[in-house]
Structure formats: structure tokens, C-alpha cells
Short mmCIF file of C-alpha atoms (C1' of nucleotides) in Angstrom, two decimals:
data_model
loop_
_atom_site.label_atom_id
_atom_site.label_comp_id
_atom_site.label_asym_id
_atom_site.label_seq_id
_atom_site.Cartn_x
_atom_site.Cartn_y
_atom_site.Cartn_z
CA MET A 1410 0.00 0.11 0.14
CA SER A 1411 2.90 2.08 -0.26
CA LYS A 1412 1.53 6.18 -2.10
CA THR A 1413 2.12 5.55 -5.77
CA PRO A 1414 5.31 7.46 -6.55
CA LYS A 1415 3.37 8.76 -9.90
CA SER A 1416 3.78 12.52 -9.80
CA GLU A 1417 7.02 12.72 -8.61
CA VAL A 1418 8.28 15.03 -11.61
CA LEU A 1419 6.18 17.50 -12.59
CA ALA A 1420 7.09 20.27 -10.13
CA LYS A 1421 10.84 20.60 -11.34
CA PRO A 1422 11.37 24.68 -11.90
CA ALA A 1423 13.65 26.35 -14.53
CA GLN A 1424 16.20 27.17 -11.52
CA SER A 1425 19.18 28.67 -13.48
CA ARG A 1426 21.17 29.87 -10.80
CA ARG A 1427 23.31 32.72 -12.17
CA VAL A 1428 26.79 31.95 -11.68
CA THR A 1429 28.17 35.34 -10.90
CA THR A 1430 30.88 35.61 -13.71
CA ARG A 1431 33.13 35.29 -10.74
CA ALA A 1432 36.36 37.52 -12.27
CA ALA A 1433 39.67 35.25 -12.74
CA GLY A 1434 42.00 36.74 -9.92
CA ALA A 1435 40.21 37.88 -6.83
CA PRO A 1436 39.40 34.77 -4.61
CA LYS A 1437 39.88 36.53 -1.22
CA ALA A 1438 37.83 39.47 -2.93
CA THR A 1439 34.72 38.89 -0.40
CA PRO A 1440 34.21 42.58 -0.78
CA LYS A 1441 30.83 42.73 1.71
CA PRO A 1442 30.69 39.01 2.98
CA PRO A 1443 32.94 39.13 6.42
CA ALA A 1444 34.76 36.58 6.84
CA ASN A 1445 35.31 32.57 6.82
CA ARG A 1446 32.96 30.29 7.34
CA ALA A 1447 32.25 29.86 10.98
CA GLU A 1448 31.87 33.60 11.39
CA ARG A 1449 29.25 33.55 8.69
CA ALA A 1450 27.78 31.26 10.19
CA ALA A 1451 27.71 32.48 13.26
CA GLU A 1452 26.43 35.81 11.40
CA ARG A 1453 23.26 33.71 10.38
CA ARG A 1454 22.48 32.43 13.68
CA ALA A 1455 22.78 35.72 15.25
CA ALA A 1456 19.86 37.03 12.13
CA ILE A 1457 17.96 34.05 13.06
CA VAL A 1458 17.76 34.78 16.59
CA GLU A 1459 17.20 38.35 15.86
CA ALA A 1460 14.26 37.54 13.42
CA ALA A 1461 12.72 35.15 15.68
CA LEU A 1462 12.59 36.81 18.91
CA ASP A 1463 10.69 39.43 16.41
CA GLU A 1464 8.66 37.41 15.07
CA PHE A 1465 8.07 35.53 18.49
CA ILE A 1466 7.45 38.77 19.99
CA ALA A 1467 4.96 40.29 17.47
CA ARG A 1468 2.62 36.82 17.17
CA GLY A 1469 3.78 34.76 19.91
CA PHE A 1470 4.72 30.99 20.00
CA ALA A 1471 1.77 29.01 18.35
CA ALA A 1472 1.13 31.86 15.85
CA THR A 1473 4.86 32.63 14.59
CA ARG A 1474 5.87 30.51 11.42
CA LEU A 1475 9.33 29.73 10.61
CA ASP A 1476 9.07 30.57 6.93
CA ASP A 1477 8.59 34.20 8.21
CA ILE A 1478 11.22 34.00 10.39
CA ALA A 1479 13.59 32.89 7.99
CA LYS A 1480 12.35 35.69 5.55
CA ARG A 1481 13.05 37.95 8.15
CA ALA A 1482 16.32 36.38 8.60
CA GLY A 1483 17.33 36.26 4.92
CA VAL A 1484 17.62 32.76 5.04
CA ALA A 1485 16.34 29.46 4.09
CA LYS A 1486 13.84 27.59 6.45
CA GLY A 1487 16.38 24.61 6.47
CA THR A 1488 19.51 26.65 7.44
CA ILE A 1489 17.13 27.56 10.67
CA TYR A 1490 17.01 23.47 11.33
CA LEU A 1491 21.16 23.53 11.19
CA HIS A 1492 20.89 25.55 14.34
CA PHE A 1493 17.76 24.38 15.74
CA LYS A 1494 16.44 21.45 16.44
CA ASP A 1495 13.11 22.13 16.26
CA LYS A 1496 10.53 25.09 17.11
CA GLU A 1497 10.11 24.71 20.87
CA SER A 1498 13.81 23.84 21.50
CA MET A 1499 14.32 27.07 19.25
CA PHE A 1500 11.80 29.37 21.33
CA GLU A 1501 13.36 27.93 24.83
CA ASP A 1502 16.59 28.43 23.70
CA LEU A 1503 16.00 31.88 22.09
CA ILE A 1504 14.51 32.94 25.64
CA ARG A 1505 17.25 31.45 27.74
CA THR A 1506 19.79 33.62 25.51
CA ALA A 1507 17.47 36.74 25.37
CA ILE A 1508 17.27 36.53 29.10
CA VAL A 1509 20.91 35.71 30.29
CA PRO A 1510 21.98 39.70 29.61
CA LEU A 1511 18.62 40.57 31.85
CA VAL A 1512 20.39 38.84 34.84
CA GLY A 1513 23.72 40.78 34.19
CA ARG A 1514 22.09 43.16 35.71
CA MET A 1515 20.78 41.78 38.34
CA HIS A 1516 24.25 41.67 40.74
CA ALA A 1517 23.48 44.62 42.07
CA PRO A 1518 26.39 45.92 43.73
CA PRO A 1519 26.39 46.49 47.27
CA PRO A 1520 25.92 50.03 47.56
CA PRO A 1521 29.20 51.69 47.77
CA GLY A 1522 29.12 55.38 48.99
CA ALA A 1523 25.63 56.14 47.89
CA THR A 1524 22.39 56.08 49.94
CA VAL A 1525 20.54 52.48 49.20
CA ARG A 1526 17.73 54.82 47.52
CA ASP A 1527 20.13 56.20 45.08
CA ALA A 1528 21.12 52.19 44.37
CA ILE A 1529 18.04 51.48 43.76
CA GLU A 1530 17.04 54.45 41.68
CA GLY A 1531 19.68 54.26 39.65
CA PHE A 1532 18.70 50.91 38.80
CA ALA A 1533 15.23 51.30 37.98
CA LEU A 1534 16.11 54.55 36.11
CA ALA A 1535 18.43 51.36 34.15
CA PHE A 1536 16.04 49.08 33.99
CA MET A 1537 12.92 51.54 32.82
CA GLN A 1538 15.00 52.38 29.94
CA GLU A 1539 16.93 49.44 28.64
CA ILE A 1540 14.10 47.02 29.05
CA ALA A 1541 11.02 48.40 29.73
CA SER A 1542 11.13 50.98 26.54
CA THR A 1543 12.74 47.77 24.58
CA ARG A 1544 12.48 44.96 23.00
CA ARG A 1545 13.76 43.30 26.11
CA GLY A 1546 10.54 44.34 27.99
CA ASP A 1547 8.64 42.44 25.23
CA ILE A 1548 10.79 39.11 26.43
CA VAL A 1549 8.99 39.75 30.22
CA ARG A 1550 5.68 40.02 28.71
CA LEU A 1551 6.47 36.70 26.32
CA ILE A 1552 7.07 35.03 29.09
CA VAL A 1553 4.10 35.70 31.20
CA ALA A 1554 1.97 35.02 28.18
CA GLU A 1555 3.79 31.58 27.60
CA GLY A 1556 5.33 30.53 30.80
CA PRO A 1557 2.44 28.42 31.44
CA ARG A 1558 3.00 26.39 28.20
CA PHE A 1559 6.22 26.21 28.68
CA PRO A 1560 6.90 25.24 31.97
CA ALA A 1561 10.65 24.82 31.84
CA ILE A 1562 11.40 28.54 30.49
CA ALA A 1563 9.09 29.51 33.71
CA ASP A 1564 11.60 27.46 36.24
CA PHE A 1565 14.47 28.79 34.40
CA TYR A 1566 13.15 32.44 34.44
CA TYR A 1567 12.45 31.39 38.15
CA ARG A 1568 16.08 30.42 38.85
CA GLU A 1569 17.78 32.85 36.70
CA VAL A 1570 15.95 36.33 37.03
CA VAL A 1571 13.16 36.25 39.52
CA SER A 1572 14.62 34.34 42.67
CA ARG A 1573 18.20 36.31 42.01
CA GLY A 1574 16.58 39.42 41.25
CA LEU A 1575 14.63 39.42 44.59
CA ALA A 1576 17.27 38.32 46.68
CA GLY A 1577 19.20 40.80 45.44
CA MET A 1578 16.48 43.45 46.21
CA ARG A 1579 16.01 41.94 49.59
CA ALA A 1580 19.48 42.78 50.47
CA LEU A 1581 19.27 46.28 49.14
CA ILE A 1582 16.13 46.62 51.57
CA GLU A 1583 17.47 44.92 54.52
CA ALA A 1584 20.76 47.30 54.03
CA GLY A 1585 18.27 50.56 53.58
CA ILE A 1586 16.83 49.39 56.47
CA ALA A 1587 19.69 48.83 58.74
CA ARG A 1588 20.63 51.78 57.37
CA GLY A 1589 17.41 53.61 58.87
CA GLU A 1590 16.73 54.44 55.23
CA ILE A 1591 13.81 52.44 55.26
CA ARG A 1592 11.11 51.78 58.56
CA HIS A 1593 8.89 49.60 56.98
CA GLN A 1594 10.83 46.04 58.46
CA ASN A 1595 8.11 44.14 56.61
CA LEU A 1596 9.08 45.13 53.22
CA ALA A 1597 12.40 42.96 53.23
CA ARG A 1598 9.75 39.95 53.40
CA PHE A 1599 8.23 41.26 49.84
CA PRO A 1600 10.97 42.68 47.94
CA GLN A 1601 7.96 41.68 45.13
CA ILE A 1602 6.83 45.21 46.08
CA MET A 1603 9.53 47.26 45.32
CA VAL A 1604 9.71 45.73 41.91
CA ALA A 1605 5.77 45.80 41.25
CA PRO A 1606 5.67 49.53 39.76
CA ALA A 1607 8.34 48.13 37.06
CA LEU A 1608 6.26 45.11 35.94
CA ILE A 1609 3.64 47.43 35.63
CA ALA A 1610 5.39 49.63 33.34
CA VAL A 1611 6.94 46.80 31.20
CA ILE A 1612 2.54 45.92 30.52
CA TRP A 1613 1.56 48.79 30.38
CA GLN A 1614 4.05 49.89 27.45
CA SER A 1615 2.92 47.30 25.22
CA LEU A 1616 -0.93 47.21 25.90
CA PHE A 1617 -2.37 50.56 27.22
CA ALA A 1618 0.35 53.08 26.20
CA ARG A 1619 -1.14 54.39 22.85
CA HIS A 1620 -3.89 55.38 25.11
CA ALA A 1621 -2.78 56.86 27.92
CA PRO A 1622 0.90 57.22 28.23
CA LEU A 1623 2.65 56.68 31.26
CA ASP A 1624 6.03 58.10 32.64
CA ALA A 1625 7.11 55.41 34.07
CA ILE A 1626 10.73 56.63 35.75
CA GLU A 1627 7.99 59.28 37.40
CA MET A 1628 6.32 56.70 38.74
CA PHE A 1629 8.74 54.75 40.49
CA ARG A 1630 10.22 57.86 41.62
CA VAL A 1631 6.83 58.17 43.80
CA HIS A 1632 6.71 54.63 44.55
CA LEU A 1633 10.41 55.23 46.15
CA ASP A 1634 8.61 58.17 47.87
CA LEU A 1635 6.70 55.68 49.36
CA ILE A 1636 9.20 54.10 50.59
CA PHE A 1637 12.10 56.00 51.41
CA GLY A 1638 9.85 59.15 52.10
CA GLU A 1639 9.27 62.49 50.04
CA ARG A 1640 12.39 63.46 48.66
CA ARG A 1641 12.20 67.30 48.86
CA ALA A 1642 9.21 69.68 48.89
CA ALA A 1643 6.16 68.39 46.28
CA MET B 945 -24.83 10.54 -0.29
CA SER B 946 -25.77 9.76 3.08
CA LYS B 947 -23.67 7.17 4.70
CA THR B 948 -25.25 4.38 6.14
CA PRO B 949 -26.99 4.78 8.97
CA LYS B 950 -25.57 2.08 10.71
CA SER B 951 -24.85 2.87 14.06
CA GLU B 952 -26.16 5.93 14.82
CA VAL B 953 -26.81 5.02 18.15
CA LEU B 954 -23.68 4.79 20.17
CA ALA B 955 -22.36 8.44 20.73
CA LYS B 956 -25.35 9.22 22.11
CA PRO B 957 -25.18 9.20 25.80
CA ALA B 958 -28.04 7.97 28.25
CA GLN B 959 -29.72 10.95 27.84
CA SER B 960 -33.46 9.59 28.07
CA ARG B 961 -35.36 11.94 26.73
CA ARG B 962 -37.95 12.86 29.28
CA VAL B 963 -40.62 13.70 27.70
CA THR B 964 -42.06 15.96 30.34
CA THR B 965 -45.54 14.91 31.04
CA ARG B 966 -46.43 18.34 29.75
CA ALA B 967 -48.84 18.51 32.22
CA ALA B 968 -51.25 22.09 31.65
CA GLY B 969 -50.99 24.11 34.21
CA ALA B 970 -46.79 24.04 35.51
CA PRO B 971 -44.89 24.80 32.33
CA LYS B 972 -42.04 25.36 34.89
CA ALA B 973 -42.05 21.78 36.05
CA THR B 974 -39.00 21.04 34.35
CA PRO B 975 -36.99 19.26 37.36
CA LYS B 976 -33.60 17.73 35.79
CA PRO B 977 -33.93 18.14 32.00
CA PRO B 978 -33.53 21.35 31.21
CA ALA B 979 -36.77 22.67 29.30
CA ASN B 980 -37.58 24.22 26.04
CA ARG B 981 -35.41 24.61 22.90
CA ALA B 982 -34.43 27.70 23.38
CA GLU B 983 -33.29 26.88 27.65
CA ARG B 984 -31.25 24.19 26.20
CA ALA B 985 -29.37 26.29 23.55
CA ALA B 986 -28.26 28.45 26.19
CA GLU B 987 -27.32 25.82 28.35
CA ARG B 988 -25.39 24.97 25.34
CA ARG B 989 -23.91 28.23 24.75
CA ALA B 990 -22.60 28.27 28.31
CA ALA B 991 -21.22 25.10 28.15
CA ILE B 992 -19.11 25.83 25.03
CA VAL B 993 -18.26 29.50 26.95
CA GLU B 994 -16.94 27.76 29.70
CA ALA B 995 -14.78 25.05 27.61
CA ALA B 996 -13.60 27.37 25.48
CA LEU B 997 -12.07 30.08 28.52
CA ASP B 998 -10.43 27.06 30.22
CA GLU B 999 -9.03 25.78 27.00
CA PHE B 1000 -7.59 29.53 25.88
CA ILE B 1001 -6.64 29.83 29.41
CA ALA B 1002 -4.93 26.66 29.24
CA ARG B 1003 -3.22 26.99 25.69
CA GLY B 1004 -3.80 30.73 24.28
CA PHE B 1005 -5.89 31.33 21.32
CA ALA B 1006 -3.57 30.55 18.59
CA ALA B 1007 -3.12 27.11 20.08
CA THR B 1008 -6.22 26.13 21.03
CA ARG B 1009 -8.50 23.80 18.75
CA LEU B 1010 -12.35 23.89 18.22
CA ASP B 1011 -12.42 20.25 18.02
CA ASP B 1012 -11.21 20.17 21.74
CA ILE B 1013 -13.58 22.83 22.80
CA ALA B 1014 -16.07 21.00 21.12
CA LYS B 1015 -15.17 17.96 22.78
CA ARG B 1016 -14.93 19.50 26.36
CA ALA B 1017 -18.19 21.04 25.71
CA GLY B 1018 -19.73 17.64 25.00
CA VAL B 1019 -20.63 19.49 21.32
CA ALA B 1020 -20.33 19.22 17.67
CA LYS B 1021 -17.75 21.26 16.72
CA GLY B 1022 -20.74 22.47 13.97
CA THR B 1023 -22.67 23.63 17.30
CA ILE B 1024 -19.80 26.42 18.11
CA TYR B 1025 -20.97 28.23 14.78
CA LEU B 1026 -24.25 28.59 16.05
CA HIS B 1027 -23.22 30.51 18.08
CA PHE B 1028 -20.49 32.18 17.33
CA LYS B 1029 -18.96 33.94 13.79
CA ASP B 1030 -15.44 31.91 13.63
CA LYS B 1031 -12.66 31.32 16.26
CA GLU B 1032 -11.10 34.78 16.65
CA SER B 1033 -14.77 36.75 17.52
CA MET B 1034 -15.37 34.09 19.65
CA PHE B 1035 -12.06 35.10 22.05
CA GLU B 1036 -13.13 38.77 21.98
CA ASP B 1037 -16.72 37.94 22.78
CA LEU B 1038 -15.85 35.46 25.38
CA ILE B 1039 -13.23 37.83 27.20
CA ARG B 1040 -15.69 40.54 26.72
CA THR B 1041 -18.15 38.31 28.50
CA ALA B 1042 -15.80 37.56 30.97
CA ILE B 1043 -14.54 40.77 31.62
CA VAL B 1044 -17.97 42.36 32.52
CA PRO B 1045 -18.22 40.66 36.01
CA LEU B 1046 -14.95 42.39 36.67
CA VAL B 1047 -16.44 45.64 36.71
CA GLY B 1048 -19.00 45.40 38.70
CA ARG B 1049 -16.62 45.71 41.77
CA MET B 1050 -14.81 48.44 40.12
CA HIS B 1051 -17.44 51.17 40.63
CA ALA B 1052 -16.04 51.82 44.27
CA PRO B 1053 -18.47 53.20 46.76
CA PRO B 1054 -16.80 56.05 48.10
CA PRO B 1055 -15.79 55.24 51.66
CA PRO B 1056 -19.25 55.13 53.92
CA GLY B 1057 -18.18 55.32 57.58
CA ALA B 1058 -15.07 53.63 57.06
CA THR B 1059 -11.04 54.43 56.69
CA VAL B 1060 -10.37 55.48 53.02
CA ARG B 1061 -7.67 52.26 53.96
CA ASP B 1062 -10.19 50.01 55.13
CA ALA B 1063 -12.13 50.31 52.05
CA ILE B 1064 -8.70 49.65 50.12
CA GLU B 1065 -8.66 46.58 52.05
CA GLY B 1066 -11.38 44.86 51.37
CA PHE B 1067 -11.72 46.02 48.07
CA ALA B 1068 -7.63 43.78 47.93
CA LEU B 1069 -9.04 41.20 50.05
CA ALA B 1070 -12.07 40.47 47.63
CA PHE B 1071 -9.81 40.81 44.23
CA MET B 1072 -7.04 38.27 45.99
CA GLN B 1073 -9.86 35.85 46.42
CA GLU B 1074 -12.41 36.23 43.92
CA ILE B 1075 -9.61 37.37 41.01
CA ALA B 1076 -6.09 36.68 41.69
CA SER B 1077 -6.90 32.30 42.94
CA THR B 1078 -9.47 31.84 40.32
CA ARG B 1079 -9.46 31.47 36.57
CA ARG B 1080 -10.45 35.28 36.70
CA GLY B 1081 -6.91 35.80 37.44
CA ASP B 1082 -5.92 33.31 34.09
CA ILE B 1083 -8.40 36.06 32.03
CA VAL B 1084 -6.17 38.78 32.93
CA ARG B 1085 -3.11 36.86 32.07
CA LEU B 1086 -4.75 36.01 29.06
CA ILE B 1087 -5.16 39.62 28.00
CA VAL B 1088 -1.61 40.43 29.18
CA ALA B 1089 -0.20 37.73 26.38
CA GLU B 1090 -3.10 38.13 23.45
CA GLY B 1091 -3.42 41.57 23.86
CA PRO B 1092 -1.28 42.80 21.05
CA ARG B 1093 -2.44 40.52 19.19
CA PHE B 1094 -5.83 41.57 19.91
CA PRO B 1095 -5.90 45.63 19.69
CA ALA B 1096 -10.05 45.31 19.70
CA ILE B 1097 -9.70 43.54 23.27
CA ALA B 1098 -6.50 45.46 24.92
CA ASP B 1099 -9.00 48.38 23.97
CA PHE B 1100 -11.91 47.28 25.01
CA TYR B 1101 -9.91 45.96 28.64
CA TYR B 1102 -8.69 49.42 28.93
CA ARG B 1103 -11.96 51.40 28.80
CA GLU B 1104 -13.52 49.17 30.67
CA VAL B 1105 -11.87 48.12 33.43
CA VAL B 1106 -8.54 49.87 33.76
CA SER B 1107 -9.68 53.37 33.30
CA ARG B 1108 -12.81 53.26 35.31
CA GLY B 1109 -10.50 51.20 38.26
CA LEU B 1110 -7.75 53.72 38.04
CA ALA B 1111 -10.29 56.66 38.02
CA GLY B 1112 -11.74 54.62 40.78
CA MET B 1113 -8.86 54.27 42.52
CA ARG B 1114 -7.75 57.68 42.41
CA ALA B 1115 -10.48 59.28 43.73
CA LEU B 1116 -10.22 56.86 46.72
CA ILE B 1117 -6.42 58.10 47.07
CA GLU B 1118 -7.67 61.51 46.65
CA ALA B 1119 -10.10 60.98 49.30
CA GLY B 1120 -7.53 59.58 51.52
CA ILE B 1121 -5.41 62.81 50.65
CA ALA B 1122 -7.94 64.98 51.84
CA ARG B 1123 -9.20 63.32 55.40
CA GLY B 1124 -5.24 63.22 55.93
CA GLU B 1125 -5.32 59.29 56.01
CA ILE B 1126 -2.42 59.58 52.98
CA ARG B 1127 0.45 61.72 53.32
CA HIS B 1128 1.81 61.77 50.04
CA GLN B 1129 -0.17 63.55 47.40
CA ASN B 1130 1.48 62.55 44.24
CA LEU B 1131 0.28 58.81 44.52
CA ALA B 1132 -2.83 60.11 42.88
CA ARG B 1133 -0.77 60.91 39.74
CA PHE B 1134 0.09 57.28 39.65
CA PRO B 1135 -2.99 55.00 40.90
CA GLN B 1136 -1.32 52.31 39.33
CA ILE B 1137 1.06 51.99 42.06
CA MET B 1138 -2.02 51.29 44.55
CA VAL B 1139 -3.12 48.61 42.51
CA ALA B 1140 1.00 46.94 41.29
CA PRO B 1141 1.02 44.49 43.98
CA ALA B 1142 -2.44 42.93 42.76
CA LEU B 1143 -1.16 42.26 39.34
CA ILE B 1144 2.44 40.63 40.66
CA ALA B 1145 0.49 38.48 42.49
CA VAL B 1146 -1.85 37.11 39.75
CA ILE B 1147 1.12 36.35 37.49
CA TRP B 1148 2.98 35.00 40.24
CA GLN B 1149 -0.10 32.71 41.06
CA SER B 1150 0.11 31.34 37.76
CA LEU B 1151 3.88 30.81 36.95
CA PHE B 1152 5.77 30.79 39.87
CA ALA B 1153 3.46 29.81 43.36
CA ARG B 1154 4.83 26.29 42.52
CA HIS B 1155 8.03 27.56 43.19
CA ALA B 1156 7.38 29.87 45.92
CA PRO B 1157 3.64 30.30 46.94
CA LEU B 1158 3.05 34.27 48.23
CA ASP B 1159 0.69 35.25 50.61
CA ALA B 1160 -0.33 37.89 48.60
CA ILE B 1161 -3.17 39.50 51.04
CA GLU B 1162 -0.47 39.56 53.40
CA MET B 1163 1.44 41.44 50.72
CA PHE B 1164 -0.82 43.78 49.98
CA ARG B 1165 -1.41 44.73 53.76
CA VAL B 1166 2.53 45.47 53.68
CA HIS B 1167 1.88 47.75 50.85
CA LEU B 1168 -0.68 49.73 52.06
CA ASP B 1169 1.19 49.93 55.82
CA LEU B 1170 3.96 51.85 53.17
CA ILE B 1171 0.75 54.13 51.94
CA PHE B 1172 -1.00 54.56 55.23
CA GLY B 1173 1.48 53.73 57.76
CA GLU B 1174 1.81 51.00 60.21
CA ARG B 1175 -1.38 49.44 61.02
CA ARG B 1176 -0.10 48.57 64.58
CA ALA B 1177 3.27 47.43 66.02
CA ALA B 1178 5.10 44.65 63.62
"C1'" DA C 629 37.70 16.97 -5.85
"C1'" DA C 630 35.87 15.93 -0.92
"C1'" DT C 631 33.93 18.05 2.43
"C1'" DA C 632 30.89 21.60 4.49
"C1'" DT C 633 27.20 24.44 4.06
"C1'" DA C 634 22.78 26.28 2.34
"C1'" DT C 635 18.41 26.13 0.31
"C1'" DG C 636 13.92 25.82 -0.97
"C1'" DA C 637 10.50 22.41 -3.03
"C1'" DC C 638 7.81 19.17 -0.97
"C1'" DT C 639 5.37 15.85 2.02
"C1'" DG C 640 2.17 15.23 5.12
"C1'" DA C 641 -0.59 16.24 9.24
"C1'" DC C 642 -3.07 19.06 11.18
"C1'" DC C 643 -7.36 22.29 12.30
"C1'" DG C 644 -10.91 26.19 11.21
"C1'" DG C 645 -15.11 26.26 8.83
"C1'" DT C 646 -19.04 24.14 5.52
"C1'" DC C 647 -22.77 22.56 5.10
"C1'" DA C 648 -25.85 18.25 3.87
"C1'" DG C 649 -28.61 15.58 6.74
"C1'" DT C 650 -31.18 13.74 11.16
"C1'" DC C 651 -34.28 14.17 14.47
"C1'" DA C 652 -36.17 16.16 18.85
"C1'" DC C 653 -39.76 19.44 19.12
"C1'" DC C 654 -44.12 21.85 18.57
"C1'" DG C 655 -47.97 23.67 16.78
"C1'" DT C 656 -52.06 22.54 14.11
"C1'" DC C 657 -55.73 20.04 12.72
"C1'" DA C 658 -59.14 16.01 12.44
"C1'" DT D 570 -56.70 13.00 21.83
"C1'" DG D 571 -53.46 11.44 18.66
"C1'" DA D 572 -50.88 12.01 14.74
"C1'" DC D 573 -48.26 14.57 11.07
"C1'" DG D 574 -45.54 17.77 9.30
"C1'" DG D 575 -42.21 22.13 9.37
"C1'" DT D 576 -38.78 24.25 11.95
"C1'" DG D 577 -34.33 24.77 13.57
"C1'" DA D 578 -30.47 22.93 16.71
"C1'" DC D 579 -27.09 19.52 16.01
"C1'" DT D 580 -24.42 16.45 13.87
"C1'" DG D 581 -19.56 15.42 12.06
"C1'" DA D 582 -17.55 13.80 7.63
"C1'" DC D 583 -15.45 16.63 4.95
"C1'" DC D 584 -12.62 19.91 2.46
"C1'" DG D 585 -8.85 23.21 1.84
"C1'" DG D 586 -5.12 26.15 3.09
"C1'" DT D 587 -1.61 26.10 6.59
"C1'" DC D 588 2.65 25.24 8.06
"C1'" DA D 589 6.76 22.30 10.69
"C1'" DG D 590 9.65 19.40 9.44
"C1'" DT D 591 12.55 17.03 5.17
"C1'" DC D 592 16.13 16.18 1.79
"C1'" DA D 593 18.01 16.56 -2.23
"C1'" DT D 594 20.40 19.62 -5.25
"C1'" DA D 595 23.38 23.05 -5.75
"C1'" DT D 596 26.73 26.38 -4.09
"C1'" DA D 597 31.15 27.55 -1.45
"C1'" DT D 598 35.41 26.26 0.91
"C1'" DT D 599 39.43 23.84 2.14
#
DNA sequence: AATATATGACTGACCGGTCAGTCACCGTCA
DNA sequence: TGACGGTGACTGACCGGTCAGTCATATATT
């Protein structure tokens, strides 16, 4: 009962591949194409990652087509499978890769000479500028969206970002309490509170900014005023 | 060409159609077997809505199969199309319908005799119990997840829930400021801050509760302490 | 030439949407 | 009262489009 191999032929298109005259002499004269194979392969991979992130962010996991990723990356679909096992593991790889740079910032250096408030404020400023208002923020949203369907990603994100970030934040809060900058000891039990407005900002940007722009940085400052007391006279 | 009507019987679960003697007087006396056609249709629609919500919450829009919804609702796929135009508008209808009950609570009654803090705390308590820890919370997450792909839903949600909710919250905050319960006037500019921990709780429940349970209510109380001052000695 | 890399046409499974057919219900009439 | 025909809610096999993943072929590199 094998399938009739009937019309195997028909589809052959012309396929005259332009050979690019290939002027004699210059073998190395690769003008644009950067460098050796490995490098070019790495570049292609990077292009795929870039394109895939854009597509996944814009459409979510299930609705993203690999054809679109390939087209956006300027690559054939088969090339994707030279770098990734399948769509699912590609998605997980992608998110993991994209998260790493987020973690870098998380090692909050214990406040050197500045106040704890300054440390947190600088931190929040960086977060708002580098994450909330960029594509990185969409990655956070993507995790919220697809997390339940990709427990592995949710776990990874919790381990690598959430638990570390909260631990760092807790340390800062305790330092603030020890120094007398923060009066509410209970805050150390819920570092989430410190971070909450940042998450609000991320979500707001991608859902409601069109309707009502939100000055995320100013909001965070007001939030810090609640915790540390007013900065200056209103 | 109709297929042999042979085993037409099998799929019908018991469902012995009670003929409901149809006593003249009592048209309402339908005990178990629902009722007339219209009523049964409404029940089916409700079953579809219920099933669809579960599926959409579990899988997201794109990955949800209408066959699964039909199976879960105990209905044929075609039946879905008697009630909804297509998958997309069904999703939008669903979310809209599911949001409405959320809005009911939003009409924060101006604090009658109680303090503003009590009003907000009661409000938050209800939110945490009725939303954050139930399927309604997943609906909020679903909006965050699919919002960018369904601007109509994001718009609707902003109009019906976010803007109203924030307006109500702002009113409460201003009342609190007027009464001297709240010292930070700037808080009225960012009612989002008041609400932020609630959103955190919703997200936490569906992503990280397995790793680290979060006492959302206690967190919110601590948050209120920041705003209103400590309730009592720690 | 031999090998590594890239391509994109192709396949097959899957799924949204359709529609001809069925049958429970209801009003009506003898 | 009984039974009969019209109605429309319901069914599920089917169709056609879509898309993840494959692989024979083509190109680049050594």
C-alpha cells in the first residue's frame, strides 16, 4: 500500500542559478561577506535569533511561522534547522539567550558610597530605559504569556532572574533598613513590592501606551517616595 | 450520498429524553431535563463558553483547537458556529463576557463610614480571593498575553476595566489625602502604584506559585502600610 | 575532489470552517 | 387525543489552506 509515486516529476522549476561571472584573480575579494565560514555561520545564527525574537514577540509562539522567521533573517527555512532542533527548542533557547543579559544587571553591587535609595533609583532608571521601553520588555511579557505552556522556561526564568533579582533586592532593602533609610521592616519580606511598578510599566507599554502614555520613571520615583519618604518638598 | 446510518446510536449518552408529561398548568415544572429548546440552547452556549475559556486559558489563542473546545463542551464542532462567527470573534466575545463581572466590583462605593484604608483593604481582599486565585486571574493574564494581537480586546479592557478602575482608585486616594490618611499627594497621579501588587499576585500565581507560594494578601497589607503607615506594631 | 554548508520545493499532518443530513420538538388540525 | 408536517438545533464527515519539518540538489570552501 505504498503511495503511488506518480507525479513525482512535474514540479521541477527552471532553476537557472546565476553563476556570478567570478572574475578570475580575486579569490579573497569577498567585498561585503565578512569572513571565514565559522564567522559567517555565526552571523547567520545571530540573524535567525534576531528575526525569531521579533516574530515571537509580535505573534506569540504558536502563531509564529518559521517561514516568516527565515524570510526576515534572509535565510532559507532549512538553514534554521542547521542551528536549532525544532521550533519548540528554538523558542526555549531563544528566551534563555535573551534572558542572560537581563541577569547581568541583577548583581546589584552593594551600595558603595551612595544611599540605598540612590542605588535602587539608578537601578530602576536603567531598567526602565533598557528594558521597559525596549524589546527586552516584550520578552518579559512573552514569558508571562507563554510561561504556563513552557514550564521549562518559567522554571528557568524563576531560577535565573526572579529568585536572584528578588534576593538582591531583599539584600538592598535590608541594607536600607539597617541604615535607617527604610522604616518598614516588613518590606524585606516582600521584595516584590519594590519591583511591582516596574512590571506594571512593562505591561503598560505594550498594551495601553497608545491610549494613555505613562511616565514610568516618574511613577517609580513616587513609589520610592512611599518607601523612603519624600525626596524633597512636593 | 448519506453514509449508512448504521450505528447512529452509539454516541448518544444515556440522555433518555424525558418527555415531560407536559402537564397543562405547570410549564416551569422541569426538574432535571432542562426545558424547552431555547433554554437548552442557552445551556449549550454556556457549556461552550465555559469550555472555551478553559482551553484558551490553558493554551492561548492560537494553540487552542476548536475540536477540543467542542469535545470538552460535549458538543459537535458545528454547534460552536451556531453561536459564534469564528474563532477570533468567539475569543473576543468570551473575554468581553468574562470581563464584565470584573467591572461590577470596580464601582468603589465612596467610603461610607469606614476609613479609606479599610475600603481599599476590603477591596483588595475581595480581589485576591475572587480573582487572583481563581480562573479570573488567568483571564487577566490572557489579556496581557494576547493583547498585542487583539488590539480590540486591549482597547476594550482599557476602557472598561483599566481606566475605570484607575479613576475609582484615584478618587479613593484623593479622599484619603483629603482626610489626612495619605501623606503622599503624588500618589494620586499614579493610581497604578496602588494596584501594582495585585497584578504581581496574579502573575505570580500562574507562573511561580509552584516554586515559591506567595501570601498575596499579606503582601498587599504590607504595601498598604507603606502608603498609610504601619497598622500596628510589627 | 571532497567536504561542509545552504537552499527551497515538497510532504503530510493538522485544523478552521462548511454544509447536507438528522431528528427532537412544537403547533395544528382532525 | 393522536398524529402529522414544518422548523431549526445539532451533528460530524469533509474540504482546503497552512505550516513544521525533510531532503535532494546546488554552492562555497578547503
